[in-house]
PDB file of C-alpha atoms in Angstrom:
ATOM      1  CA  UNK A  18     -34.069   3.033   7.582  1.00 77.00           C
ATOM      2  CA  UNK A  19     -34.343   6.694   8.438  1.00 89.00           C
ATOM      3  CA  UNK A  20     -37.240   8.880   9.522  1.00 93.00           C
ATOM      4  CA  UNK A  21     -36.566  10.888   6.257  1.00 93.00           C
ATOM      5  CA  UNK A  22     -36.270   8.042   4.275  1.00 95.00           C
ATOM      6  CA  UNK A  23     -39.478   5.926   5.287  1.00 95.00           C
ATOM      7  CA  UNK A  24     -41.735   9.085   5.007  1.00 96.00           C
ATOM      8  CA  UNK A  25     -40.297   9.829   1.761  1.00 96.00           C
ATOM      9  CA  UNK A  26     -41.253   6.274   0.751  1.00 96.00           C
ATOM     10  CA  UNK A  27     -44.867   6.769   2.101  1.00 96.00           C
ATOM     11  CA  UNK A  28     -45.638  10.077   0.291  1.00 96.00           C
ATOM     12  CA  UNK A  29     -43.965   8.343  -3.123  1.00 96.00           C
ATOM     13  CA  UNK A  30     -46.557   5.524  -2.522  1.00 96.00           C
ATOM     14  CA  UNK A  31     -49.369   7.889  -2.181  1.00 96.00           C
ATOM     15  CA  UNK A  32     -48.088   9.889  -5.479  1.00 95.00           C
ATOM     16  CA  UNK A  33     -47.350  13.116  -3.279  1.00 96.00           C
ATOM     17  CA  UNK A  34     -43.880  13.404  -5.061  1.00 96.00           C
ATOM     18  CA  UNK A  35     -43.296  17.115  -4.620  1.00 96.00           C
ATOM     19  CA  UNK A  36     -42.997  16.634  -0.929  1.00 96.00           C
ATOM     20  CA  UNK A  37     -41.214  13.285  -1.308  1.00 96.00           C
ATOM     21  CA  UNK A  38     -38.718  15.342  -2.985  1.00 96.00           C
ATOM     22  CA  UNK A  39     -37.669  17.318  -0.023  1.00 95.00           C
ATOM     23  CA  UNK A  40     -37.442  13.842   1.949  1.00 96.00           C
ATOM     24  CA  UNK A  41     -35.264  11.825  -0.305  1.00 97.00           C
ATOM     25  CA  UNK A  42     -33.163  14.837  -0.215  1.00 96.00           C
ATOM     26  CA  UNK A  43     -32.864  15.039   3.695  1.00 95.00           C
ATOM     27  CA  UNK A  44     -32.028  10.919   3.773  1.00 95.00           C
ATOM     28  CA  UNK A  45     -29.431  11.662   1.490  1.00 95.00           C
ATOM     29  CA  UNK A  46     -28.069  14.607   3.789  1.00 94.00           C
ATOM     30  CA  UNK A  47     -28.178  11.875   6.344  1.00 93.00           C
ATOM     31  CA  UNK A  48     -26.676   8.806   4.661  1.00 93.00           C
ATOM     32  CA  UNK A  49     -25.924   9.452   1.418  1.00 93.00           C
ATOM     33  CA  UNK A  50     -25.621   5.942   0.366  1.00 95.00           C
ATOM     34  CA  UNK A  51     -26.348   5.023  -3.749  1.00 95.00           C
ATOM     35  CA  UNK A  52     -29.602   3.032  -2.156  1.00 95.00           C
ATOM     36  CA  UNK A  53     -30.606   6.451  -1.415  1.00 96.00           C
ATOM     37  CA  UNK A  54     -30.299   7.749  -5.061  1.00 97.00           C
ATOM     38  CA  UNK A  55     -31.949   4.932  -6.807  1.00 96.00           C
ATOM     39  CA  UNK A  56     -34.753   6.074  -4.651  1.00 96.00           C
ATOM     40  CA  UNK A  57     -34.215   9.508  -5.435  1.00 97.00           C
ATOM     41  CA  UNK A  58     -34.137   8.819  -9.278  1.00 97.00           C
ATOM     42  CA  UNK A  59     -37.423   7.695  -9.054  1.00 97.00           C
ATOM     43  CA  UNK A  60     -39.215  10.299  -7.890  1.00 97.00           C
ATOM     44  CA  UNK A  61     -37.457  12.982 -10.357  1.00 97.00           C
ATOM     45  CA  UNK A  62     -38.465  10.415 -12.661  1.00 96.00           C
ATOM     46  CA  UNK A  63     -41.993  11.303 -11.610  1.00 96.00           C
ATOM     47  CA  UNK A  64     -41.781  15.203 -11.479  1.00 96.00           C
ATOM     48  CA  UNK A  65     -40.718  14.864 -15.131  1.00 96.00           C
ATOM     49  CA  UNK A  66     -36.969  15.991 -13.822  1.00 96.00           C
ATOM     50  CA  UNK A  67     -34.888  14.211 -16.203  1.00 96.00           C
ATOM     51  CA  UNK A  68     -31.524  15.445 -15.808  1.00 96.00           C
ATOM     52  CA  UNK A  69     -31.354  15.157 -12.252  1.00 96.00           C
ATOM     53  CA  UNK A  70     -32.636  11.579 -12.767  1.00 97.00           C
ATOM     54  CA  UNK A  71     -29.602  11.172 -15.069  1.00 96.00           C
ATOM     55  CA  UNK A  72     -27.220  12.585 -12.493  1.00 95.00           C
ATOM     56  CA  UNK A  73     -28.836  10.246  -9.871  1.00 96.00           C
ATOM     57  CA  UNK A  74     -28.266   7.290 -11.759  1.00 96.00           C
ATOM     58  CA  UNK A  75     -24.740   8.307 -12.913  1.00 95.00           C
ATOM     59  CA  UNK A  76     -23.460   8.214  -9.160  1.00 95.00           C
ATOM     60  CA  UNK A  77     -25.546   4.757  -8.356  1.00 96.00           C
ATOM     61  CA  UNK A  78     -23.756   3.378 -11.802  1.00 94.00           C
ATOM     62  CA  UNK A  79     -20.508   4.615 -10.627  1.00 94.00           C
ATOM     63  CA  UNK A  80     -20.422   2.390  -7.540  1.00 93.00           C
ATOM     64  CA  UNK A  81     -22.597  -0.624  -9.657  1.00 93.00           C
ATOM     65  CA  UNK A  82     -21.849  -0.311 -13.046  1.00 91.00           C
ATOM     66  CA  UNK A  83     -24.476  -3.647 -13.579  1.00 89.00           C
ATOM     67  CA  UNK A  84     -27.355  -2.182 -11.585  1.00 94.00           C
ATOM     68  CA  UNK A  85     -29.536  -2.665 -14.252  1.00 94.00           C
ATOM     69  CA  UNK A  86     -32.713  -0.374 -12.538  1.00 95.00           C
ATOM     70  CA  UNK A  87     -30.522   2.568 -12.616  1.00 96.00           C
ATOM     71  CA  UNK A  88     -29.465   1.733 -16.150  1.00 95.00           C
ATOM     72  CA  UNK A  89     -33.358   1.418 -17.434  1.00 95.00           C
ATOM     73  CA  UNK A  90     -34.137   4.542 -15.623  1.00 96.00           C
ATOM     74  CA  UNK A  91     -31.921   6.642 -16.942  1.00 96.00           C
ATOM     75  CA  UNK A  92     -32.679   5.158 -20.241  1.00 96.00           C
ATOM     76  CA  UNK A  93     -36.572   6.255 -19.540  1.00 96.00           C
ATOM     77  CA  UNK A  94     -34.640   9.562 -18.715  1.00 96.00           C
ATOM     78  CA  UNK A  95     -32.777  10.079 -22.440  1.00 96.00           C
ATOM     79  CA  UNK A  96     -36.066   8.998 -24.041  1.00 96.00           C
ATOM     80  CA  UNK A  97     -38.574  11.987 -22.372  1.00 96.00           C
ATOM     81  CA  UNK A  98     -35.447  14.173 -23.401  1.00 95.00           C
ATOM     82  CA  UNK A  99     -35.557  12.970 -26.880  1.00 94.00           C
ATOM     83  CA  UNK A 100     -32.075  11.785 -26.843  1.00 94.00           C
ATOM     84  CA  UNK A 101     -33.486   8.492 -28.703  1.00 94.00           C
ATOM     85  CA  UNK A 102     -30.147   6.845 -30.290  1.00 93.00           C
ATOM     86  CA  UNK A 103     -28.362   7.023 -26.576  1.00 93.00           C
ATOM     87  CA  UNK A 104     -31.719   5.791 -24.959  1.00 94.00           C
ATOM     88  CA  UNK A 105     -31.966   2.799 -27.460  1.00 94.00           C
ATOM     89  CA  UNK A 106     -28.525   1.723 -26.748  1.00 93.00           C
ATOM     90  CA  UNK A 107     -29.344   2.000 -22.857  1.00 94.00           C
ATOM     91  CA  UNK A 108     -32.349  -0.481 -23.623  1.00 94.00           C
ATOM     92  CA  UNK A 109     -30.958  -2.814 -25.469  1.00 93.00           C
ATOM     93  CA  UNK A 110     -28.023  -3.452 -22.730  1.00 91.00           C
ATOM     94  CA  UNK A 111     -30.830  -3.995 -20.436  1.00 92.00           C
ATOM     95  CA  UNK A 112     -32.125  -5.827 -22.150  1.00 91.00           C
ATOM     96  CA  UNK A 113     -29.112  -8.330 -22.860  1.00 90.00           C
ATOM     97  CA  UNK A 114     -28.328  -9.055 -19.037  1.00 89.00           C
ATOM     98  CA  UNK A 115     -32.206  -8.471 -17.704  1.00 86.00           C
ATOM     99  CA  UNK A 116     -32.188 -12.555 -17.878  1.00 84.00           C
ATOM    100  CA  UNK A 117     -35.449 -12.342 -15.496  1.00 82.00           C
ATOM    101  CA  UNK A 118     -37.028 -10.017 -17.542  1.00 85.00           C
ATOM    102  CA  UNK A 119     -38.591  -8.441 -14.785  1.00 85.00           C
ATOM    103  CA  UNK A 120     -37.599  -4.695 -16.262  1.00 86.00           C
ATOM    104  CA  UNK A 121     -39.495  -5.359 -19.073  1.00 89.00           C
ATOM    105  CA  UNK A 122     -36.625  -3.432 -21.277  1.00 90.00           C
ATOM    106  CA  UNK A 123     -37.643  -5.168 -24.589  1.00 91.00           C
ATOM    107  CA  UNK A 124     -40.937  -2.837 -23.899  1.00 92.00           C
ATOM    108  CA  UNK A 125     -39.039   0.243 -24.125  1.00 93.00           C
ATOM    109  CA  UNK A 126     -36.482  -1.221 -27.120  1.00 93.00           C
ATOM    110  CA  UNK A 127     -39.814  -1.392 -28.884  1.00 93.00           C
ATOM    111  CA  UNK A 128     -41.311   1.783 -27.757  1.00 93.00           C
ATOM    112  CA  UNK A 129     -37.993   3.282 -28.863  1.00 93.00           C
ATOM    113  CA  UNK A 130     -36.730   2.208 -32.365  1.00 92.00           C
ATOM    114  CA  UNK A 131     -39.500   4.084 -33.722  1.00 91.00           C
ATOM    115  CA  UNK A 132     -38.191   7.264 -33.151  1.00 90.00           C
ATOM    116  CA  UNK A 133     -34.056   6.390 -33.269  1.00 89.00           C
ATOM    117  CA  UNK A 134     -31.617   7.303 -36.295  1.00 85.00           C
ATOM    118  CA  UNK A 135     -29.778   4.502 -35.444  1.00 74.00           C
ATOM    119  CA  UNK A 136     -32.586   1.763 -35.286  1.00 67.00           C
ATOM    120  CA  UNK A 137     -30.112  -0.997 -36.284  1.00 60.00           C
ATOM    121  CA  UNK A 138     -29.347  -3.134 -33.449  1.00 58.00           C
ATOM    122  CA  UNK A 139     -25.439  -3.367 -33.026  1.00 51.00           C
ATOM    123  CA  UNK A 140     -23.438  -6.175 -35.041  1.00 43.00           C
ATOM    124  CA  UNK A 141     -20.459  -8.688 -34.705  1.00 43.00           C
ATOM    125  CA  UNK A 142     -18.123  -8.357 -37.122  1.00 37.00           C
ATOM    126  CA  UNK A 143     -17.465 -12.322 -38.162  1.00 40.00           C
ATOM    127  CA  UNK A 144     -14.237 -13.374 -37.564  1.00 40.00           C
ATOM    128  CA  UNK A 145     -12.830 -15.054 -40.435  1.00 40.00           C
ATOM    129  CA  UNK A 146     -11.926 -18.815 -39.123  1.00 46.00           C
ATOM    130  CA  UNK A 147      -8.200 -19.541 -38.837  1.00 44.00           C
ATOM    131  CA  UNK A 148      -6.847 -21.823 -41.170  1.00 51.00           C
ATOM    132  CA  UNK A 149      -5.680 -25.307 -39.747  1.00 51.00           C
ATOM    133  CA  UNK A 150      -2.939 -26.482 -41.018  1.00 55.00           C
ATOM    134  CA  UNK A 151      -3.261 -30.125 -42.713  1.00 55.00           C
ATOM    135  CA  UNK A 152      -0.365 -32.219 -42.947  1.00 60.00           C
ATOM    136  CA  UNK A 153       1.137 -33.483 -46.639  1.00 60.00           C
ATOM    137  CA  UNK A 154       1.128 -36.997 -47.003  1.00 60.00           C
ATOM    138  CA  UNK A 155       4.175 -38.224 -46.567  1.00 59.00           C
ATOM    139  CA  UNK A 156       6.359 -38.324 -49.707  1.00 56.00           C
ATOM    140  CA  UNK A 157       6.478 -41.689 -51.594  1.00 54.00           C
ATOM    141  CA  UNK A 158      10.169 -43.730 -50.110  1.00 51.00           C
ATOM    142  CA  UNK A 159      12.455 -44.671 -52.674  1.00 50.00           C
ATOM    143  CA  UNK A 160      11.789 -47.919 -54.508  1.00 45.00           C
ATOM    144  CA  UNK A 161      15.303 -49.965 -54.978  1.00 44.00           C
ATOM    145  CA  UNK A 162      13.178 -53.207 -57.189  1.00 43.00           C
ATOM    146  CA  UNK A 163      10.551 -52.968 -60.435  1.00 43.00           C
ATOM    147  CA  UNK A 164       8.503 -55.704 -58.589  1.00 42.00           C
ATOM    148  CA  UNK A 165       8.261 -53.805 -55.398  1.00 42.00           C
ATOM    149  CA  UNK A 166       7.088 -50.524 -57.191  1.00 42.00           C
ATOM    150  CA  UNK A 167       4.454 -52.190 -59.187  1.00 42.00           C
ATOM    151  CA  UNK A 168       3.069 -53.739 -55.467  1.00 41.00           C
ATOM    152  CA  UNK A 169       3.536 -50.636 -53.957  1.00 39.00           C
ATOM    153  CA  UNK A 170       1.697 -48.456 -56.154  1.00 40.00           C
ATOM    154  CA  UNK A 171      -1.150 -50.859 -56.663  1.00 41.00           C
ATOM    155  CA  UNK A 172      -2.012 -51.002 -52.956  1.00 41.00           C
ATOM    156  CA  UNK A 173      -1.337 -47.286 -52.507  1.00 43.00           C
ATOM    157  CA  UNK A 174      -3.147 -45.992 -55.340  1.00 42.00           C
ATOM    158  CA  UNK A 175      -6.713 -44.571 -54.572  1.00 41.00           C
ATOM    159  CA  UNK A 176     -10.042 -44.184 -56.539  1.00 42.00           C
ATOM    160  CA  UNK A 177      -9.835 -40.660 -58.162  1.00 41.00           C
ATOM    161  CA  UNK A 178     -13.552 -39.788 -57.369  1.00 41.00           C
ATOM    162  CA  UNK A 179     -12.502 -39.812 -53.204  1.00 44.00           C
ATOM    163  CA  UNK A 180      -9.190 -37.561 -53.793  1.00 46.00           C
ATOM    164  CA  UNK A 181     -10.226 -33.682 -54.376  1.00 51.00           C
ATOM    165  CA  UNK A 182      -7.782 -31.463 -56.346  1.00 55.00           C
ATOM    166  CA  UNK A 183      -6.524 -29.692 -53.605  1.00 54.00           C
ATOM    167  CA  UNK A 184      -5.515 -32.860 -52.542  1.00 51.00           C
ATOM    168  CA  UNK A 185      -3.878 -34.292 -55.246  1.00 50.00           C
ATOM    169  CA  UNK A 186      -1.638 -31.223 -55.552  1.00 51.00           C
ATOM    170  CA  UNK A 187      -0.478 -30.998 -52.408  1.00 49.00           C
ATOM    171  CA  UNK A 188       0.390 -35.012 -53.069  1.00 44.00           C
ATOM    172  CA  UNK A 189       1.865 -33.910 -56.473  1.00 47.00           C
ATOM    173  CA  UNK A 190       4.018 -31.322 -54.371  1.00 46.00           C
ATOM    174  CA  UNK A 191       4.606 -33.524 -51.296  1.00 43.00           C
ATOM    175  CA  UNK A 192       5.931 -36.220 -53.762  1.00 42.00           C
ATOM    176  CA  UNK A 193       8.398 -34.551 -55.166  1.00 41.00           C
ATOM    177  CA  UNK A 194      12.106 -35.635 -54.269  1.00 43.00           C
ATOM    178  CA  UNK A 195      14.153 -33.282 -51.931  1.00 41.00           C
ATOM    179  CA  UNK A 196      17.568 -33.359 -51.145  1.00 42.00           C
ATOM    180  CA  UNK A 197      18.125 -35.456 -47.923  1.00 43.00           C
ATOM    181  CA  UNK A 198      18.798 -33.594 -45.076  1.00 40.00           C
ATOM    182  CA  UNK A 199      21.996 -34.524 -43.106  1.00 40.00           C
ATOM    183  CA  UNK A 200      21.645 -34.377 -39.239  1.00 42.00           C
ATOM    184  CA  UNK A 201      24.183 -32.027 -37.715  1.00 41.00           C
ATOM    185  CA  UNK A 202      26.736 -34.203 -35.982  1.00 42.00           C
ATOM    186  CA  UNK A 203      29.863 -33.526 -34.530  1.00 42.00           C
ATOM    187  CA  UNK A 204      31.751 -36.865 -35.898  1.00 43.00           C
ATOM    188  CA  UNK A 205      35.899 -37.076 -35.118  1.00 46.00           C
ATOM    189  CA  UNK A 206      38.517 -38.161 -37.649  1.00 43.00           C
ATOM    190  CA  UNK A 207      40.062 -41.313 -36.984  1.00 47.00           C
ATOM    191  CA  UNK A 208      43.226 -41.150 -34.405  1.00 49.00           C
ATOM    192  CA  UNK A 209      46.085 -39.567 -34.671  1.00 46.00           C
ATOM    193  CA  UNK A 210      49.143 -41.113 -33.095  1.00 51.00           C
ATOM    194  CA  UNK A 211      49.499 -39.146 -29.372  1.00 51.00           C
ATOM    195  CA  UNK A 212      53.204 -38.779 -31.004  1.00 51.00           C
ATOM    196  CA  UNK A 213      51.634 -35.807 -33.065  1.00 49.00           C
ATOM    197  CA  UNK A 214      50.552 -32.365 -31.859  1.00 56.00           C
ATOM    198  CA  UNK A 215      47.720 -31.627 -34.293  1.00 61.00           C
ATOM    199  CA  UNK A 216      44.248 -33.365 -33.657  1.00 58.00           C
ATOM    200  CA  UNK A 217      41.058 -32.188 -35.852  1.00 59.00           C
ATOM    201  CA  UNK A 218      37.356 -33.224 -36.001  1.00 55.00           C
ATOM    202  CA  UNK A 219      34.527 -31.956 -38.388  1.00 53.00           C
ATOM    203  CA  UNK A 220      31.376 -30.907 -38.293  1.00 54.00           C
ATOM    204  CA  UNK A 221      29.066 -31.981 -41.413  1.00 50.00           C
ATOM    205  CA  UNK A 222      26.156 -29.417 -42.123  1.00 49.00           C
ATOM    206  CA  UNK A 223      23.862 -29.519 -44.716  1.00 48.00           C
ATOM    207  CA  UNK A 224      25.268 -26.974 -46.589  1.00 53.00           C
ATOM    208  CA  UNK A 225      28.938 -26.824 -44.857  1.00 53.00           C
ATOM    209  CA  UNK A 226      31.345 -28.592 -43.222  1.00 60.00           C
ATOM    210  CA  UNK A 227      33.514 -27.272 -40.415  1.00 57.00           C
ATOM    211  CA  UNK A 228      36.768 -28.846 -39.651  1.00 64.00           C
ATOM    212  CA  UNK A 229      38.258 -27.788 -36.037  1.00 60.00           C
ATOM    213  CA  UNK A 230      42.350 -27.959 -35.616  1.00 61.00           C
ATOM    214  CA  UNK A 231      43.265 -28.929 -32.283  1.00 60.00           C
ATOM    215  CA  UNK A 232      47.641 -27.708 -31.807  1.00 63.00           C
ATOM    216  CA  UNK A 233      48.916 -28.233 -28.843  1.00 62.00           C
ATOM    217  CA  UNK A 234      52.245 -25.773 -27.761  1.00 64.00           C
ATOM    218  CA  UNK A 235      51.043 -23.673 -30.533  1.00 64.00           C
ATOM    219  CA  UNK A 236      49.384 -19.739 -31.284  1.00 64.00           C
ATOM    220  CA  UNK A 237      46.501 -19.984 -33.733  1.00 64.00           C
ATOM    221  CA  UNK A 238      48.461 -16.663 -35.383  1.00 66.00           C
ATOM    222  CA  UNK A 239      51.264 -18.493 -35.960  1.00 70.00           C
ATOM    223  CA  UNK A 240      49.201 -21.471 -37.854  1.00 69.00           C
ATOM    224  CA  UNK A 241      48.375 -21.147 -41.570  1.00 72.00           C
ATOM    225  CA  UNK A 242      45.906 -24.131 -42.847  1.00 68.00           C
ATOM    226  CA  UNK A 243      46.062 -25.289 -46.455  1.00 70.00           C
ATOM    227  CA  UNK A 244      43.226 -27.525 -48.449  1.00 62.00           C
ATOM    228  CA  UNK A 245      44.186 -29.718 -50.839  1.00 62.00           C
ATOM    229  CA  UNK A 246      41.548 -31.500 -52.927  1.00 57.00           C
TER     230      UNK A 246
END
């Protein structure tokens, strides 16, 4: 610690702040280091120098943006200037992460709603929950006998009073028959004698079929394919 410095200290202990002034000013001439402002903030803080408190803290935020002593003091600093709303908001942030309460900042939150436009303390917007989705129940399989669909629907079947409404239409729309989806597969025709120059396979979609010529020796413009039912 400097010469500057610790005598500046001394004459803030013993409330001589004028002349501390002119010390913290020299130690920050020397090292001007953000220690050195925090110190300084304090003692404009005491000569009722607000701004320059502000400034002080500004630079000592700018290299610790979670040094919450700067943060209260220039708080303290926005409330002698009557700038209430800004100086509430400064509270209550110390507040939040002041775990230790050691700044007593809930002191000044109260001390400072009084005289704030904005008294309300900031809210979370709820976030409306995401929908999960829940699965149908499967759809019923196709019953080939009378006697298995009475057994089947006897041991399936439920009370009504533990199935909602939601539930039973989804069932209801789960239930109902679709047409059967055909896997696409790339199946080939049955041989054609090697004697023969065409060869074809097909493709069966679920909406389509695609048949694929295979002719050897032979210029796909000079081919013209005909269907016959």
């Amino acid at each position: 610690i400097s010469q500057s410095l610790a005598t500046a200290n001394q004459l803030f202990i013993e409330q001589k702040f004028a002349e501390a002034q002119e010390h913290y000013d020299k130690a920050i001439e020397d090292d001007p280091v953000a220690s050195n402002y925090l110190l300084r903030s304090h003692n404009y803080l005491k000569l009722n120098m607000y701004r320059e408190c502000c400034d002080d803290c500004d630079l000592v935020l700018s290299e610790d943006p979670y040094n919450l002593t700067a943060l209260l003091r220039k708080g303290m600093a926005m409330y002698f200037l009557k700038k209430y709303d800004l100086a509430l908001a400064i509270f209550r942030n110390c507040e939040r992460f002041d775990t230790s309460r050691k700044l007593k900042a809930d002191v000044w939150v109260r001390k400072c709603t009084p005289f704030a436009k904005n008294r309300a303390p900031p809210t979370r917007v709820p976030v409306a929950p995401v929908p999960v989705p829940v699965p149908a129940p499967a759809a019923p399989s196709h019953i080939t006998s009378s006697s298995s669909s009475s057994s089947s629907s006897s041991s399936s079947s439920a009370p009504a009073s533990t199935i909602s409404a939601a539930e039973r239409a989804n069932f209801a729309q789960s239930a109902t028959p679709s047409a059967p989806f055909v896997p696409a597969v790339s199946t080939p025709l049955p041989a054609i004698p090697d004697n023969q120059k065409v060869r074809m396979s097909w493709i069966n979609l679920q909406d389509s079929v695609t048949v694929t010529f295979f002719a050897k020796g032979l210029k796909a413009s000079n081919v013209t394919p005909s269907y016959d039912e």
